[in-house]
Amino acid sequence: NAGVTQTPKFRILKIGQSMTLQCTQDMNHNYMYWYRQDPGMGLKLIYYSVGAGITDKGEVPNGYNVSRSTTEDFPLRLELAAPSQTSVYFCASSQVETQYFGPGTRLLVL
Amino acid sequence: KNEVEQSPQNLTAQEGEFITINCSYSVGISALHWLQQHPGGGIVSLFMLSSGKKKHGRLIATINIQEKHSSLHITASHPRDSAVYICAAPRGGGADGLTFGKGTHLIIQP
């Protein structure tokens, strides 16, 4: 199993540009999450999903959108990138309670 | 909303020392998570515990539900234990994600 995979690993965006961060898991987990990690801060939940077709907001959802059309994929969309979205983004999945994390996407908005 | 506090924020120790990292949370929970973030950025789950103590190799995690407090211990520390250790608690009930502490940056010097 590859576990949780994320693409891209690193991206530089200009202010106002859009992009989609991809996340795929091959463990058939129902629950998937997007977190962001800023320097000196704990990870914060952006959005989560408890199954295909069901998504909900976390602590810091503004400026992001998600969809969950399949069990495997949970893409995160940034519509109008802002410098405040410079961060490292982690996708995670779980079936019961243990969460499995992807390797992260480092995003720089200039 | 659960608040998670960790201490210390930074810890430097000599190889072989016994290490303790503390975590406290504000709201009663079903299980507490300890995670490790490697210098390269990857995050792995170490423990999930709801009562008592769990041991994995040189790592021991304990939890006191009444006091809302958990500790992570490392015995016979080694430079390869150098990492950020993160405590996390469920945001609420169900599968709606985790609230994280800011992490403890541990450096073990040879």
Coordinates of N, CA and C in Angstrom, one line a residue, chain A residues 2-78:
Chain A
A2 N 0.5 2.2 -0.8 CA 1.2 3.5 -0.8 C 0.8 4.3 0.4
G3 N -0.4 4.1 1.0 CA -0.8 4.9 2.1 C -1.5 6.1 1.6
V4 N -1.1 7.3 2.1 CA -1.7 8.6 1.7 C -0.6 9.3 0.9
T5 N -1.0 9.7 -0.4 CA -0.1 10.4 -1.2 C -0.6 11.8 -1.5
Q6 N 0.3 12.7 -1.6 CA -0.1 14.1 -1.9 C 0.8 14.6 -3.1
T7 N 0.1 15.4 -3.9 CA 0.9 16.1 -5.0 C 0.3 17.5 -5.1
P8 N 1.2 18.5 -5.4 CA 2.6 18.4 -5.6 C 3.3 18.4 -4.2
K9 N 4.6 18.3 -4.2 CA 5.4 18.3 -3.0 C 5.6 19.8 -2.6
F10 N 5.8 20.6 -3.6 CA 6.1 22.0 -3.4 C 5.6 22.8 -4.6
R11 N 5.1 24.0 -4.2 CA 4.5 24.9 -5.3 C 4.6 26.4 -4.9
I12 N 5.0 27.2 -5.8 CA 5.0 28.6 -5.6 C 3.8 29.2 -6.5
L13 N 2.9 30.0 -5.8 CA 1.8 30.6 -6.5 C 1.9 32.1 -6.4
K14 N 1.4 32.8 -7.4 CA 1.3 34.2 -7.3 C -0.1 34.6 -6.6
I15 N -0.1 35.7 -6.0 CA -1.4 36.2 -5.3 C -2.5 36.2 -6.4
G16 N -3.6 35.6 -6.0 CA -4.8 35.6 -6.9 C -4.9 34.3 -7.8
Q17 N -3.8 33.6 -7.9 CA -3.9 32.3 -8.7 C -4.7 31.3 -7.9
S18 N -5.1 30.2 -8.7 CA -5.8 29.1 -8.1 C -5.0 27.8 -8.3
M19 N -5.2 26.9 -7.4 CA -4.6 25.6 -7.6 C -5.4 24.5 -6.7
T20 N -5.1 23.3 -7.1 CA -5.7 22.2 -6.4 C -4.6 21.3 -5.8
L21 N -4.7 21.0 -4.5 CA -3.8 20.1 -3.9 C -4.5 18.7 -3.9
Q22 N -3.7 17.8 -4.4 CA -4.3 16.4 -4.5 C -3.9 15.6 -3.3
C23 N -4.9 14.7 -3.0 CA -4.7 13.8 -1.9 C -5.4 12.5 -2.2
T24 N -4.7 11.4 -2.2 CA -5.3 10.0 -2.5 C -4.8 9.0 -1.4
Q25 N -5.8 8.2 -1.0 CA -5.4 7.1 0.0 C -5.9 5.8 -0.6
D26 N -5.1 4.7 -0.4 CA -5.4 3.4 -0.9 C -5.8 2.4 0.2
M27 N -6.2 2.9 1.4 CA -6.5 2.1 2.5 C -8.0 1.9 2.7
N28 N -8.8 2.4 1.8 CA -10.3 2.4 1.9 C -10.8 3.0 3.2
H29 N -10.1 4.0 3.6 CA -10.6 4.7 4.8 C -11.8 5.7 4.5
N30 N -12.7 5.7 5.4 CA -13.9 6.6 5.2 C -13.6 8.0 5.5
Y31 N -12.7 8.3 6.5 CA -12.5 9.6 7.0 C -11.2 10.2 6.4
M32 N -11.3 11.4 5.9 CA -10.2 12.1 5.4 C -10.2 13.6 5.9
Y33 N -8.9 14.1 6.0 CA -8.8 15.4 6.6 C -7.7 16.3 5.8
W34 N -7.9 17.6 5.9 CA -6.9 18.5 5.4 C -6.5 19.4 6.6
Y35 N -5.2 19.4 6.9 CA -4.6 20.3 7.9 C -3.6 21.2 7.3
R36 N -3.4 22.4 7.9 CA -2.3 23.2 7.6 C -1.4 23.4 8.8
Q37 N -0.1 23.5 8.5 CA 0.9 23.7 9.6 C 1.7 25.0 9.3
D38 N 1.6 25.9 10.2 CA 2.3 27.2 10.1 C 3.5 27.1 11.2
P39 N 4.6 27.8 10.9 CA 5.7 27.8 11.8 C 5.3 28.2 13.2
G40 N 5.7 27.3 14.2 CA 5.4 27.7 15.6 C 4.0 27.4 16.0
M41 N 3.2 26.9 15.1 CA 1.8 26.7 15.5 C 1.5 25.2 15.3
G42 N 0.5 24.8 16.0 CA 0.0 23.4 15.9 C -0.7 23.3 14.5
L43 N -0.9 22.1 14.1 CA -1.7 21.8 12.9 C -3.1 22.2 13.1
K44 N -3.7 22.8 12.1 CA -5.1 23.2 12.2 C -5.9 22.6 11.1
L45 N -7.1 22.2 11.5 CA -8.0 21.5 10.5 C -8.7 22.4 9.6
I46 N -8.6 22.2 8.3 CA -9.2 23.0 7.3 C -10.6 22.5 6.9
Y47 N -10.7 21.3 6.5 CA -11.9 20.6 6.1 C -11.7 19.1 6.4
Y48 N -12.9 18.4 6.5 CA -12.8 17.0 6.7 C -14.0 16.3 6.0
S49 N -13.9 15.0 5.8 CA -14.9 14.3 5.2 C -15.1 12.9 5.9
V50 N -16.3 12.5 6.1 CA -16.6 11.2 6.7 C -17.0 10.2 5.7
G51 N -17.0 10.5 4.4 CA -17.3 9.6 3.4 C -17.5 10.3 2.1
A52 N -17.6 9.5 1.0 CA -17.8 10.1 -0.3 C -19.1 10.9 -0.3
G53 N -19.0 12.1 -0.8 CA -20.1 13.0 -0.9 C -20.4 13.8 0.3
I54 N -19.6 13.6 1.4 CA -19.9 14.3 2.6 C -18.6 15.1 3.1
T55 N -18.8 16.4 3.2 CA -17.6 17.2 3.7 C -18.1 18.2 4.7
D56 N -17.2 18.7 5.5 CA -17.6 19.7 6.5 C -16.4 20.5 6.8
K57 N -16.7 21.7 7.3 CA -15.7 22.7 7.7 C -15.0 22.4 9.0
G58 N -13.7 22.7 9.0 CA -12.9 22.6 10.2 C -12.7 23.9 10.9
E59 N -11.6 24.2 11.5 CA -11.3 25.4 12.2 C -11.0 26.6 11.3
V60 N -10.3 26.3 10.2 CA -9.8 27.4 9.3 C -10.2 27.2 7.8
P61 N -11.5 27.2 7.5 CA -11.9 26.8 6.1 C -11.9 28.0 5.1
N62 N -11.8 29.2 5.6 CA -11.9 30.3 4.7 C -10.8 30.3 3.6
G63 N -11.2 30.5 2.4 CA -10.3 30.5 1.3 C -10.0 29.2 0.6
Y64 N -10.7 28.2 1.1 CA -10.5 26.8 0.6 C -11.8 26.2 0.3
N65 N -11.8 25.2 -0.6 CA -12.9 24.3 -0.9 C -12.5 22.9 -1.1
V66 N -13.4 22.0 -0.8 CA -13.0 20.6 -1.0 C -14.2 19.8 -1.7
S67 N -13.9 18.7 -2.2 CA -14.9 17.8 -2.7 C -14.5 16.3 -2.4
R68 N -15.4 15.4 -2.3 CA -15.1 14.0 -2.1 C -16.0 13.2 -2.9
S69 N -15.6 13.0 -4.2 CA -16.5 12.2 -5.1 C -16.2 10.7 -5.0
T70 N -15.0 10.4 -4.5 CA -14.7 8.9 -4.3 C -14.1 8.7 -2.9
T71 N -14.1 7.5 -2.5 CA -13.5 7.2 -1.2 C -12.0 7.5 -1.2
E72 N -11.3 7.4 -2.3 CA -9.9 7.5 -2.4 C -9.4 8.9 -2.4
D73 N -10.1 9.8 -3.0 CA -9.6 11.2 -3.3 C -10.3 12.3 -2.5
F74 N -9.4 13.2 -2.1 CA -10.0 14.3 -1.3 C -9.2 15.6 -1.7
P75 N -9.5 16.2 -2.8 CA -8.7 17.4 -3.3 C -9.1 18.6 -2.5
L76 N -8.1 19.5 -2.3 CA -8.3 20.8 -1.6 C -8.0 21.9 -2.7
R77 N -9.0 22.8 -2.8 CA -8.9 23.8 -3.8 C -8.7 25.2 -3.2
L78 N -7.7 25.9 -3.7 CA -7.5 27.3 -3.3 C -7.9 28.1 -4.5

